[in-house]
Structure formats: C-alpha cells, structure tokens
Amino acid sequence: PPPAGVLTVRSRNDPARNIWIPSELTMPLQLRVAYNDRQIFFRYRWPAQQPHVFADLLRYQGGKWQRQARTPIGSDPDGIAEDRLTMMVDDGRVPEFQRYGGYITVGANMRDFTGSGADGAHRRKYLPATRKDRGNWYSIVDKATLDAQREAGYFLDLWHWRAHLSNPVGRSDDQNIAWYRLYDSGETLFFSNWDAASNQPRWMFDPDRAGIRALRWEKVVGGRAAAMGPYYLAEDAAVPFDPGQVWREGDVIPAQVLRESSDSRAEIRVQGRGRWADGYWDVTLVRALDTGHPLEDKIMRDQGVYSVAFSVHRNARASRWHYVSLPLQVGLGRQADVTATRFTGPVPDWKRIDPREVTLFYPGQVSWPHLTSAR
C-alpha cells in the first residue's frame, strides 16, 4: 500500500498518445535551508524505492554498438532513466512565477504532450514574454528584446541535480530558463562518448584503474552495477576505445563522459555526495549567495525573499513524467514559507533545523496557454 497521505489512482494509459499516469499522484519532499555570510545550502530528502543512476548508455548488441538513449513513456522497463531533482529560483522579477510556479514555463504542445507531433522534440520550457504569441512556440521576440529582458532579470535560475550526469563529480548542473531552457556559460559537465562516424564509443573504462573495460547489461538492468563498482565514465579515468578488443554481447559503456565544469555552470556543488539509502535520497546543494554571474544566476542576499519550485524524477521516469510542486517562498532572515536558518562556520548543523515537508504532484498535460485561456 502507498504511504499515508499519498494519493493514488487507477489509470488508463495510452502510450501511443503519450498518456501514462502514475499510480501514486503525489509524493513528499523534505526541505531544509541554511545560509551564512557567503553561501546558501538546500538539503532535500525524498523517497525512492530504489536508486536509478544510469542515463544514456551504449550497448554491444547483435555484433555492433548501439545507443540505448530513449525517452520512455512513463517508467523505463529497463530502469535506464536517472533520478533527478530540479529547483527553479526567482527573485521577484518574473512576476507570474510566485503564484503559478513552473506552469508559466510550459507552452502549448510541449515535448511529449499528446499531439505534439514529430517536431515537438525540441519544444522545451520558455517564459511567456519571450513569445509574441504565448501559444506559438515559434513566435520568439527579437534578440534586442530578449537581451533587454535578460538585463532586467526576466529569467529563472534552474538547479539540476542528476544521479548519473552530475552527482558523481559532486556538482549540480546550473541552467536557466528564458526563451528556452539554457545552460549557464562554461564547460559542460558531460560530453558525448558516441563516435557517429564509426558507430562506436570514443572512450572506455581504463581497465588498470577500474578493473573493467565495460559494464554488463544484466547488472545495469538489475541495478547492481552501481553498488559493485564504477558506473560512470569520468574524463580522467577513461582511455581511448579499443575496437580490437573482444567485445561480448551485453557489454555496456556510458554514452556520456563526465568532467569538471567551469565558470557559471560550476557554481552549484553537492555537499558530500547525494546518497540513496533505506528507500530515500538525501542530497544537499550549496552555492555562493553572490556568484558574480547576475545574468545567469539569481543573486541572493540576507533579508531577501525568493520564490522556489521543485520537481523530482524517480522510478526510471524521464521527460514530463515527474512530480512538481507549487511555488513557495524562502526568506533569508525574513519570515516566509521557509525561513532559512542563519549559521556561522563552514557547514550547517542540520540536526538543529526542522524540515519543511512539501507535497509534489503529477501535473499531467497542463500548459500556460491553457491555464490563461477563456476555457
């Protein structure tokens, strides 16, 4: 049975129309927030039956290497969809966000909506004022207007923690939402391991350091590989792919190589390491209050109040098959939905900070044009 307070439903799924409704419609997320003179810490805890720490994979199958990347409708049957947590942040300069949260970023016929069509793959989040017609993805305003909006702070800061593509290197990906969901400036946290010209990986595990050249598909699907040894491919632990090796059916190599990012994209760190144990993820993210990148990050200050909204991907679900929250306000030294605890020293004493429980819910196919329509 589901935990107390979790809403469930009997759904009629129709994958051909991108319809897949989870049996549990809600889930809890615990939140603690603390800050000192220089940094702010967000500590999250949420339930997950098991960790899913694999994303994009390359698999040796039928005598050749193939990409296993896909966006499943609902839960991926092989469990190849990493757990993720995202947080959108605003400082009051995106006026609708404080009331409506992430709904304002969902345009008409977004990716994986019913009827989005073949060209819907690129339709991702954007803010309403970046379009001449909020219901038309292609009606982007001119560059001068977009630049002026950015200078005026019309963007959302997006913190994106990923169990595979950021957690192993102690980072959260740093992005922002304006006319599109954009990456902050700097080196990417990961880059492609697929050589399209030769249809094979570019890199493999260093057998001298990892003890293996590749993972095994049966262990990846079963979830045991992450517990038994290396499950991600880091740039400093990879060696050039050797096609002359005897590769076996079911060998698996990650399709993305992780590395240290730089500049604005490297601002959000994981305190310690995000960990799954006993049915829960515990993740703590830390960032400078003032990153020095005001056109990509929301700068935070003592006595400020900031709007935040969350989403969680779990149970091997990607794309829009996640749980989201309504927005709430975080106050730094001021009363708010969540009042951040001020502390001295390098790290907070989390035992002294009571959590705020936030209810996340499955949002279905609800867009901003629909919410603001006469209907």
XYZ file of N, CA and C in Angstrom, residues 81-177:
291
model
N 16.865 5.439 -16.712
C 16.463 6.845 -16.630
C 16.848 7.308 -15.236
N 17.844 8.186 -15.150
C 18.427 8.552 -13.864
C 17.454 9.336 -12.993
N 17.592 9.190 -11.680
C 16.864 10.025 -10.728
C 17.389 11.451 -10.818
N 16.461 12.409 -10.666
C 16.858 13.817 -10.784
C 16.035 14.677 -9.843
N 16.608 15.797 -9.453
C 15.890 16.830 -8.719
C 16.222 18.180 -9.331
N 15.191 18.995 -9.574
C 15.422 20.346 -10.080
C 14.721 21.360 -9.186
N 15.302 22.551 -9.141
C 14.717 23.655 -8.389
C 14.805 24.922 -9.236
N 13.669 25.556 -9.472
C 13.632 26.853 -10.134
C 13.612 27.943 -9.078
N 14.365 29.017 -9.312
C 14.509 30.102 -8.348
C 14.249 31.439 -9.034
N 13.506 32.326 -8.347
C 13.279 33.676 -8.857
C 13.396 34.686 -7.721
N 13.765 35.892 -8.085
C 13.926 36.970 -7.115
C 12.828 38.023 -7.223
N 11.710 37.676 -7.854
C 10.594 38.608 -7.982
C 10.496 39.288 -9.329
N 11.459 39.038 -10.200
C 11.454 39.730 -11.500
C 10.779 38.926 -12.611
N 10.268 37.746 -12.275
C 9.390 37.001 -13.188
C 8.039 36.967 -12.482
N 7.179 37.934 -12.718
C 6.050 38.201 -11.819
C 5.065 37.057 -11.643
N 4.801 36.277 -12.679
C 3.802 35.206 -12.536
C 4.322 34.008 -11.740
N 5.650 33.893 -11.636
C 6.220 32.683 -11.043
C 5.832 32.502 -9.581
N 5.748 33.591 -8.822
C 5.451 33.474 -7.397
C 4.095 32.817 -7.154
N 3.172 32.974 -8.094
C 1.839 32.402 -7.925
C 1.686 31.060 -8.640
N 2.237 30.953 -9.842
C 1.961 29.789 -10.687
C 3.138 28.821 -10.813
N 4.314 29.227 -10.380
C 5.460 28.333 -10.436
C 5.790 27.883 -11.848
N 6.212 26.627 -11.978
C 6.692 26.118 -13.253
C 5.667 26.069 -14.358
N 4.385 26.201 -14.032
C 3.371 26.187 -15.089
C 3.609 27.283 -16.125
N 4.201 28.419 -15.718
C 4.392 29.506 -16.681
C 5.430 29.147 -17.741
N 6.216 28.097 -17.513
C 7.250 27.714 -18.476
C 6.767 26.676 -19.478
N 5.536 26.209 -19.343
C 5.032 25.112 -20.173
C 4.173 25.686 -21.295
N 4.705 25.710 -22.502
C 3.968 26.231 -23.645
C 3.039 25.192 -24.245
N 2.345 25.593 -25.288
C 1.405 24.688 -25.954
C 2.167 23.579 -26.681
N 1.587 22.379 -26.676
C 2.153 21.232 -27.402
C 3.631 21.012 -27.084
N 3.944 21.036 -25.798
C 5.322 20.825 -25.390
C 5.750 19.390 -25.675
N 7.035 19.166 -25.568
C 7.605 17.848 -25.825
C 6.876 16.770 -25.020
N 6.482 15.723 -25.708
C 5.819 14.550 -25.118
C 4.382 14.806 -24.688
N 3.799 15.955 -25.059
C 2.366 16.135 -24.886
C 1.644 15.335 -25.982
N 0.415 14.955 -25.714
C -0.395 14.310 -26.740
C -0.571 15.268 -27.917
N -0.263 14.789 -29.124
C -0.438 15.620 -30.307
C 0.684 16.594 -30.568
N 1.819 16.467 -29.859
C 2.908 17.427 -30.067
C 3.567 17.258 -31.430
N 3.443 16.081 -32.028
C 3.950 15.889 -33.384
C 5.437 15.611 -33.417
N 5.921 15.304 -34.603
C 7.325 14.929 -34.778
C 8.264 16.076 -34.449
N 7.814 17.326 -34.658
C 8.694 18.460 -34.389
C 8.641 18.895 -32.930
N 7.928 18.166 -32.096
C 7.790 18.556 -30.699
C 8.996 18.228 -29.848
N 9.970 17.484 -30.403
C 11.105 17.049 -29.592
C 11.906 18.229 -29.052
N 11.949 19.328 -29.796
C 12.767 20.462 -29.361
C 11.991 21.465 -28.516
N 10.698 21.274 -28.369
C 9.883 22.255 -27.638
C 10.041 22.048 -26.143
N 10.797 22.913 -25.535
C 11.044 22.812 -24.096
C 10.614 24.106 -23.421
N 10.944 24.223 -22.158
C 10.435 25.320 -21.341
C 10.832 26.692 -21.886
N 9.934 27.674 -21.704
C 10.242 29.064 -22.012
C 9.315 29.960 -21.199
N 9.684 31.239 -21.078
C 8.875 32.195 -20.331
C 7.911 32.922 -21.264
N 6.715 33.255 -20.788
C 5.663 33.785 -21.680
C 6.064 35.031 -22.462
N 6.753 35.987 -21.831
C 7.052 37.251 -22.509
C 8.119 37.116 -23.585
N 8.715 35.934 -23.726
C 9.689 35.729 -24.801
C 9.005 35.365 -26.116
N 7.679 35.311 -26.121
C 6.923 34.984 -27.327
C 5.945 36.104 -27.643
N 5.759 36.368 -28.932
C 4.736 37.322 -29.353
C 3.347 36.742 -29.116
N 3.233 35.440 -29.349
C 2.005 34.706 -29.107
C 2.358 33.576 -28.154
N 1.861 33.642 -26.909
C 2.279 32.670 -25.907
C 1.888 31.234 -26.265
N 0.981 31.072 -27.205
C 0.574 29.748 -27.636
C 1.327 29.241 -28.841
N 2.265 30.037 -29.367
C 3.011 29.673 -30.577
C 4.494 29.603 -30.234
N 5.035 28.383 -30.198
C 6.432 28.191 -29.801
C 7.370 28.991 -30.686
N 7.031 29.135 -31.962
C 7.947 29.744 -32.929
C 7.916 31.272 -32.950
N 7.028 31.893 -32.207
C 6.881 33.354 -32.278
C 7.804 34.060 -31.295
N 9.098 33.751 -31.356
C 10.081 34.319 -30.431
C 10.283 35.801 -30.751
N 10.333 36.621 -29.703
C 10.557 38.053 -29.907
C 11.981 38.273 -30.404
N 12.282 39.481 -30.862
C 13.587 39.754 -31.459
C 14.699 39.727 -30.410
N 15.929 39.587 -30.874
C 17.085 39.425 -29.982
C 17.263 40.623 -29.064
N 17.036 41.837 -29.584
C 17.207 43.024 -28.737
C 16.267 42.969 -27.539
N 15.035 42.508 -27.768
C 14.079 42.387 -26.661
C 14.506 41.301 -25.692
N 14.979 40.163 -26.218
C 15.468 39.095 -25.345
C 16.637 39.573 -24.488
N 17.555 40.339 -25.084
C 18.702 40.850 -24.325
C 18.249 41.820 -23.240
N 17.264 42.678 -23.561
C 16.764 43.624 -22.570
C 16.052 42.896 -21.433
N 15.308 41.845 -21.770
C 14.651 41.046 -20.728
C 15.686 40.430 -19.796
N 16.758 39.915 -20.360
C 17.811 39.307 -19.539
C 18.418 40.346 -18.599
N 18.718 41.514 -19.102
C 19.280 42.576 -18.266
C 18.320 42.960 -17.142
N 17.022 42.854 -17.413
C 16.016 43.195 -16.406
C 15.748 42.049 -15.429
N 16.447 40.924 -15.599
C 16.285 39.800 -14.687
C 15.124 38.892 -15.016
N 14.623 38.979 -16.261
C 13.494 38.131 -16.653
C 14.012 36.766 -17.092
N 14.394 35.969 -16.118
C 14.802 34.580 -16.329
C 14.672 33.862 -14.991
N 14.592 32.542 -15.059
C 14.562 31.709 -13.863
C 15.885 30.958 -13.742
N 16.418 30.924 -12.540
C 17.600 30.128 -12.243
C 17.156 28.678 -12.065
N 17.853 27.738 -12.699
C 17.466 26.331 -12.645
C 18.625 25.500 -12.109
N 18.420 24.913 -10.922
C 19.389 23.995 -10.323
C 18.970 22.578 -10.709
N 19.889 21.798 -11.258
C 19.525 20.500 -11.838
C 20.513 19.436 -11.360
N 20.118 18.703 -10.307
C 20.931 17.608 -9.796
C 20.539 16.324 -10.502
N 21.552 15.552 -10.944
C 21.315 14.330 -11.705
C 22.142 13.208 -11.090
N 21.505 12.047 -10.872
C 22.158 10.935 -10.193
C 23.324 10.365 -10.996
N 23.282 10.494 -12.315
C 24.380 9.980 -13.150
C 25.241 11.109 -13.687
N 24.641 12.117 -14.282
C 25.381 13.100 -15.073
C 25.867 14.305 -14.288
N 25.694 14.310 -12.945
C 26.295 15.390 -12.155
C 26.767 14.923 -10.788
N 26.007 14.046 -10.129
C 26.333 13.661 -8.751
C 27.721 13.039 -8.594
N 28.159 12.160 -9.504
C 29.472 11.534 -9.304
C 30.630 12.522 -9.257
N 30.493 13.687 -9.869
C 31.566 14.684 -9.827
C 31.261 15.789 -8.828
N 30.258 15.562 -7.959
C 29.984 16.491 -6.875
C 29.395 17.808 -7.310
N 28.627 17.792 -8.385
C 28.049 19.034 -8.907
C 26.549 18.877 -9.148
N 25.883 20.003 -9.238
C 24.549 20.088 -9.819
C 24.683 20.919 -11.074
N 24.070 20.483 -12.152
C 24.128 21.281 -13.373
C 23.430 22.618 -13.131
N 23.971 23.677 -13.702
C 23.456 25.035 -13.496
C 22.892 25.535 -14.824
N 21.583 25.767 -14.861
C 20.897 26.175 -16.076
C 20.003 27.380 -15.790
N 19.348 27.876 -16.812
C 18.392 28.967 -16.630
C 17.331 28.889 -17.714
N 16.184 29.458 -17.425
C 15.048 29.421 -18.358
C 14.700 30.838 -18.772
